[in-house]
């Protein structure tokens, strides 16, 4: 491919950041955090980024991707400090805060100014922060696009670095409109760095778009999950799944008292219900999903990260990139329909060389999903033994508690908030929510009429 150089050096033996020509102050700062020798992705990417090349980094989740881009950006910033120097885009708010934290810690000695631009927070304050020209802006696409469209007190025209973290998600189509606005506000001359756990078509497309020299770093292993991760399944009937969930948590807890547990489920409603149910049956937990206000999302995550609460129940909003060292178990209450999402979820444990466990509750309907996951990760899941008799003992209590939680949820403004969030999303997409609602109502009326007609005709034909 013209214009591109694909280099994959074997640099796994690099022992220190100094060998990579990282400045002494950064090496010291890293060492003070216990980060002494570079991980493979860092060893491979840092020299190329320092050399001015664009970079696509694909590596297992938890492999130190954030520092692989933060270190060279901070080093370059130090040579020519100004704001806004780098823009980091990431798909979720929690990841934005996490990335900003890593920049802040390493950049402390150079008085780094950074800001986080995400939804759910005060736009006025964010506008003021942007106007103060921070060195680093970490943002989710929606809110940054809002700022670009609504105010001219800052410019991204001089940025030296654009980072797309979790690039496969960002480029997967969901953020296209917002990215168009953002990319339109960026200079042509810049270094683009893409990081992702999985290489997809979208990522490959980027190679065609950028004209710069690109260094591509792919993990050598074709197993997308780390070797230290033990992966299991629990076969359970659909109707008894919640009982199995509780019993699996109890069984795991009896063997591992201290570790934290992340439970993933499919929808915000399920997440909220499971959280309420587990709290009632004695497993204190916090919930994290997109129907919770950003303030409460931050509180929930802080409680979990600091080990105050040891169980986090989440939707896939928490599946990517979150770095919580104490997570010992990832428990899939629902099996993700795409194997890639499984890889992201289980990547919350067994991070940075530590061990970890993943258990997936598998109903007979999910067997094909498990097969697809096994084929992707090139590993067979092993059965995790949960005592069916114990499940039978708690089944009634769990299902009654869940039904009560459902009634409680009906009495709150949960569904009202869902409506509000939907309206906000439509506004972000540049649509008029009232108009959309009217169109939807019209569509529903039309469908009703059609069904009525159909019913009438079938009754007539039966009668005749
Ligand atoms: P990431 O993949 O960027 O989310 O990083 C996962 C975790 O590994 C974070 O807690 C980092 O602080 C940690 N980490 C990153 N680089 C290193 C390193 N070279 N040595 C030890 N820990 C690291």
Tab-separated table of N, CA, C and O in Angstrom, residues 70-127:
chain	number	residue	atom	x	y	z
A	70	UNK	N	-0.305	8.558	25.855
A	70	UNK	CA	-0.159	9.715	26.768
A	70	UNK	C	1.313	10.106	26.934
A	70	UNK	O	1.646	11.298	26.941
A	71	UNK	N	2.202	9.111	27.037
A	71	UNK	CA	3.629	9.418	27.270
A	71	UNK	C	4.229	10.233	26.112
A	71	UNK	O	4.764	11.321	26.337
A	72	UNK	N	4.137	9.748	24.856
A	72	UNK	CA	4.742	10.562	23.788
A	72	UNK	C	4.062	11.917	23.604
A	72	UNK	O	4.732	12.909	23.281
A	73	UNK	N	2.755	11.996	23.839
A	73	UNK	CA	2.071	13.291	23.693
A	73	UNK	C	2.622	14.273	24.733
A	73	UNK	O	2.946	15.422	24.426
A	74	UNK	N	2.787	13.804	25.976
A	74	UNK	CA	3.288	14.696	27.028
A	74	UNK	C	4.729	15.121	26.735
A	74	UNK	O	5.113	16.259	26.988
A	75	UNK	N	5.504	14.181	26.201
A	75	UNK	CA	6.896	14.525	25.871
A	75	UNK	C	6.942	15.608	24.790
A	75	UNK	O	7.687	16.575	24.891
A	76	UNK	N	6.116	15.459	23.761
A	76	UNK	CA	6.078	16.443	22.668
A	76	UNK	C	5.523	17.779	23.170
A	76	UNK	O	5.968	18.846	22.758
A	77	UNK	N	4.554	17.687	24.068
A	77	UNK	CA	3.956	18.914	24.622
A	77	UNK	C	5.014	19.730	25.358
A	77	UNK	O	5.057	20.954	25.283
A	78	UNK	N	5.876	18.994	26.061
A	78	UNK	CA	6.908	19.647	26.846
A	78	UNK	C	7.891	20.422	25.954
A	78	UNK	O	8.406	21.458	26.350
A	79	UNK	N	8.102	19.919	24.746
A	79	UNK	CA	9.030	20.590	23.827
A	79	UNK	C	8.429	21.887	23.309
A	79	UNK	O	9.129	22.841	22.999
A	80	UNK	N	7.092	21.920	23.184
A	80	UNK	CA	6.440	23.093	22.590
A	80	UNK	C	5.069	23.272	23.254
A	80	UNK	O	4.035	22.960	22.659
A	81	UNK	N	5.076	23.761	24.506
A	81	UNK	CA	3.797	23.751	25.227
A	81	UNK	C	2.831	24.855	24.785
A	81	UNK	O	3.220	26.004	24.720
A	82	UNK	N	1.642	24.454	24.435
A	82	UNK	CA	0.544	25.407	24.173
A	82	UNK	C	-0.779	24.648	24.252
A	82	UNK	O	-0.802	23.419	24.302
A	83	UNK	N	-1.862	25.373	24.249
A	83	UNK	CA	-3.177	24.738	24.277
A	83	UNK	C	-4.006	25.230	23.094
A	83	UNK	O	-3.807	26.348	22.658
A	84	UNK	N	-4.774	24.463	22.516
A	84	UNK	CA	-5.060	23.054	22.809
A	84	UNK	C	-4.105	22.196	21.974
A	84	UNK	O	-4.096	22.312	20.751
A	85	UNK	N	-3.316	21.365	22.630
A	85	UNK	CA	-2.244	20.619	21.977
A	85	UNK	C	-2.736	19.258	21.456
A	85	UNK	O	-2.368	18.837	20.375
A	86	UNK	N	-3.560	18.597	22.265
A	86	UNK	CA	-4.027	17.263	21.849
A	86	UNK	C	-5.501	17.084	22.167
A	86	UNK	O	-5.993	17.588	23.183
A	87	UNK	N	-6.181	16.379	21.266
A	87	UNK	CA	-7.585	16.038	21.488
A	87	UNK	C	-7.695	14.518	21.547
A	87	UNK	O	-7.254	13.819	20.637
A	88	UNK	N	-8.273	14.025	22.633
A	88	UNK	CA	-8.484	12.574	22.768
A	88	UNK	C	-9.989	12.320	22.750
A	88	UNK	O	-10.722	12.866	23.579
A	89	UNK	N	-10.443	11.519	21.804
A	89	UNK	CA	-11.867	11.171	21.751
A	89	UNK	C	-12.055	9.739	22.221
A	89	UNK	O	-11.265	8.849	21.886
A	90	UNK	N	-13.108	9.537	22.969
A	90	UNK	CA	-13.389	8.195	23.500
A	90	UNK	C	-14.903	8.014	23.575
A	90	UNK	O	-15.626	9.003	23.676
A	91	UNK	N	-15.414	6.764	23.471
A	91	UNK	CA	-16.872	6.626	23.349
A	91	UNK	C	-17.675	6.831	24.634
A	91	UNK	O	-18.840	7.163	24.562
A	92	UNK	N	-17.088	6.614	25.815
A	92	UNK	CA	-17.922	6.755	27.018
A	92	UNK	C	-17.353	7.791	27.982
A	92	UNK	O	-16.157	8.067	27.994
A	93	UNK	N	-18.254	8.339	28.779
A	93	UNK	CA	-17.875	9.402	29.722
A	93	UNK	C	-16.884	8.892	30.763
A	93	UNK	O	-15.917	9.562	31.100
A	94	UNK	N	-17.136	7.687	31.248
A	94	UNK	CA	-16.269	7.137	32.284
A	94	UNK	C	-14.843	6.971	31.770
A	94	UNK	O	-13.876	7.236	32.474
A	95	UNK	N	-14.730	6.520	30.497
A	95	UNK	CA	-13.399	6.352	29.922
A	95	UNK	C	-12.702	7.700	29.789
A	95	UNK	O	-11.491	7.804	29.999
A	96	UNK	N	-13.482	8.725	29.447
A	96	UNK	CA	-12.891	10.067	29.301
A	96	UNK	C	-12.252	10.497	30.623
A	96	UNK	O	-11.113	10.972	30.648
A	97	UNK	N	-12.953	10.299	31.723
A	97	UNK	CA	-12.398	10.684	33.037
A	97	UNK	C	-11.159	9.845	33.362
A	97	UNK	O	-10.179	10.341	33.897
A	98	UNK	N	-11.245	8.561	33.014
A	98	UNK	CA	-10.116	7.667	33.322
A	98	UNK	C	-8.855	8.061	32.544
A	98	UNK	O	-7.753	8.088	33.095
A	99	UNK	N	-9.026	8.382	31.271
A	99	UNK	CA	-7.874	8.789	30.440
A	99	UNK	C	-7.314	10.106	30.979
A	99	UNK	O	-6.094	10.270	31.120
A	100	UNK	N	-8.213	11.042	31.288
A	100	UNK	CA	-7.773	12.351	31.799
A	100	UNK	C	-6.973	12.171	33.087
A	100	UNK	O	-5.964	12.846	33.305
A	101	UNK	N	-7.389	11.222	33.924
A	101	UNK	CA	-6.671	10.961	35.189
A	101	UNK	C	-5.223	10.555	34.911
A	101	UNK	O	-4.306	11.000	35.585
A	102	UNK	N	-5.045	9.674	33.903
A	102	UNK	CA	-3.680	9.205	33.601
A	102	UNK	C	-2.805	10.347	33.080
A	102	UNK	O	-1.647	10.472	33.446
A	103	UNK	N	-3.394	11.213	32.231
A	103	UNK	CA	-2.650	12.387	31.762
A	103	UNK	C	-2.280	13.265	32.952
A	103	UNK	O	-1.156	13.745	33.068
A	104	UNK	N	-3.250	13.466	33.848
A	104	UNK	CA	-3.038	14.380	34.980
A	104	UNK	C	-1.909	13.876	35.880
A	104	UNK	O	-1.060	14.650	36.322
A	105	UNK	N	-1.907	12.557	36.136
A	105	UNK	CA	-0.901	12.009	37.041
A	105	UNK	C	0.500	12.158	36.453
A	105	UNK	O	1.423	12.638	37.108
A	106	UNK	N	0.668	11.772	35.187
A	106	UNK	CA	2.007	11.865	34.575
A	106	UNK	C	2.390	13.332	34.360
A	106	UNK	O	3.541	13.726	34.510
A	107	UNK	N	1.396	14.163	34.027
A	107	UNK	CA	1.710	15.563	33.690
A	107	UNK	C	1.761	16.503	34.880
A	107	UNK	O	1.886	17.717	34.708
A	108	UNK	N	1.651	15.941	36.080
A	108	UNK	CA	1.599	16.776	37.290
A	108	UNK	C	2.803	17.718	37.392
A	108	UNK	O	2.641	18.917	37.644
A	109	UNK	N	3.994	17.188	37.123
A	109	UNK	CA	5.195	18.003	37.334
A	109	UNK	C	5.345	19.110	36.292
A	109	UNK	O	6.114	20.036	36.487
A	110	UNK	N	4.633	19.012	35.177
A	110	UNK	CA	4.743	20.104	34.189
A	110	UNK	C	3.501	21.006	34.246
A	110	UNK	O	3.231	21.775	33.344
A	111	UNK	N	2.751	20.872	35.346
A	111	UNK	CA	1.536	21.678	35.547
A	111	UNK	C	0.589	21.572	34.355
A	111	UNK	O	0.141	22.575	33.803
A	112	UNK	N	0.340	20.352	33.988
A	112	UNK	CA	-0.529	20.092	32.834
A	112	UNK	C	-1.940	20.636	33.092
A	112	UNK	O	-2.509	20.434	34.161
A	113	UNK	N	-2.468	21.317	32.083
A	113	UNK	CA	-3.877	21.733	32.160
A	113	UNK	C	-4.678	20.836	31.207
A	113	UNK	O	-4.336	20.713	30.040
A	114	UNK	N	-5.714	20.215	31.763
A	114	UNK	CA	-6.525	19.371	30.896
A	114	UNK	C	-7.992	19.602	31.202
A	114	UNK	O	-8.322	20.155	32.267
A	115	UNK	N	-8.863	19.233	30.293
A	115	UNK	CA	-10.283	19.261	30.653
A	115	UNK	C	-11.023	18.105	29.999
A	115	UNK	O	-10.585	17.546	28.992
A	116	UNK	N	-12.122	17.737	30.656
A	116	UNK	CA	-12.924	16.610	30.192
A	116	UNK	C	-14.258	17.170	29.686
A	116	UNK	O	-14.962	17.870	30.416
A	117	UNK	N	-14.574	16.875	28.437
A	117	UNK	CA	-15.796	17.402	27.834
A	117	UNK	C	-16.733	16.237	27.528
A	117	UNK	O	-16.574	15.552	26.514
A	118	UNK	N	-17.675	16.011	28.426
A	118	UNK	CA	-18.617	14.896	28.230
A	118	UNK	C	-20.034	15.353	28.547
A	118	UNK	O	-20.233	16.369	29.230
A	119	UNK	N	-21.010	14.594	28.075
A	119	UNK	CA	-22.407	14.908	28.340
A	119	UNK	C	-22.744	14.767	29.814
A	119	UNK	O	-21.978	14.193	30.581
A	120	UNK	N	-23.884	15.321	30.185
A	120	UNK	CA	-24.355	15.178	31.560
A	120	UNK	C	-23.689	16.137	32.521
A	120	UNK	O	-23.968	16.094	33.719
A	121	UNK	N	-22.788	16.987	32.038
A	121	UNK	CA	-22.129	17.965	32.912
A	121	UNK	C	-22.445	19.372	32.392
A	121	UNK	O	-22.842	19.536	31.244
A	122	UNK	N	-22.194	20.375	33.257
A	122	UNK	CA	-22.553	21.752	32.922
A	122	UNK	C	-21.805	22.261	31.680
A	122	UNK	O	-20.573	22.322	31.668
A	123	UNK	N	-22.569	22.663	30.669
A	123	UNK	CA	-21.941	23.104	29.409
A	123	UNK	C	-21.243	24.446	29.543
A	123	UNK	O	-20.235	24.711	28.883
A	124	UNK	N	-21.807	25.324	30.397
A	124	UNK	CA	-21.213	26.664	30.580
A	124	UNK	C	-19.801	26.535	31.158
A	124	UNK	O	-18.853	27.139	30.676
A	125	UNK	N	-19.698	25.703	32.224
A	125	UNK	CA	-18.388	25.508	32.868
A	125	UNK	C	-17.407	24.904	31.864
A	125	UNK	O	-16.262	25.337	31.755
A	126	UNK	N	-17.903	23.929	31.103
A	126	UNK	CA	-17.018	23.308	30.097
A	126	UNK	C	-16.555	24.341	29.073
A	126	UNK	O	-15.385	24.357	28.675
A	127	UNK	N	-17.471	25.230	28.667
A	127	UNK	CA	-17.129	26.272	27.697
A	127	UNK	C	-16.012	27.161	28.234
A	127	UNK	O	-15.069	27.506	27.512
